[in-house]
XYZ file of C-alpha atoms in Angstrom:
39
model
C 6.663 8.264 0.752
C 7.312 6.600 -2.529
C 9.965 6.818 -4.224
C 8.390 5.984 -7.499
C 5.549 7.501 -8.988
C 2.832 5.054 -8.879
C 1.656 3.886 -13.278
C -1.834 3.841 -11.886
C -4.510 5.840 -10.504
C -6.274 3.286 -8.430
C -2.722 2.732 -6.715
C -2.917 5.431 -5.229
C -6.649 5.502 -3.433
C -5.827 2.069 -2.753
C -3.510 3.710 -0.619
C -4.618 6.428 0.652
C -7.760 4.520 2.579
C -4.809 1.802 3.804
C -1.946 4.142 5.116
C 0.237 1.217 6.917
C 0.553 -1.303 3.976
C 1.621 2.278 1.644
C 4.220 2.224 4.632
C 5.367 -1.372 4.180
C 7.955 -1.636 1.301
C 6.105 -5.049 -0.413
C 2.023 -2.443 -0.622
C 1.544 -5.775 -3.205
C 3.852 -8.633 -2.128
C 1.135 -9.328 0.220
C -2.344 -8.654 -0.434
C -3.586 -11.870 1.197
C -1.438 -9.989 5.029
C -4.029 -8.785 7.282
C -2.232 -8.137 9.924
C -1.465 -5.160 7.935
C -3.609 -3.104 8.533
C -4.717 -4.816 12.319
C -0.867 -4.073 13.372
């Protein structure tokens, strides 16, 4: 769902494990936000 390709291979794996975070526009803007997976 990301328009631009991920430069980091780990980012793709992280997004796969956390679909809620990947759906957010700021996927890495607030990593300390536990509300993303809780939603």
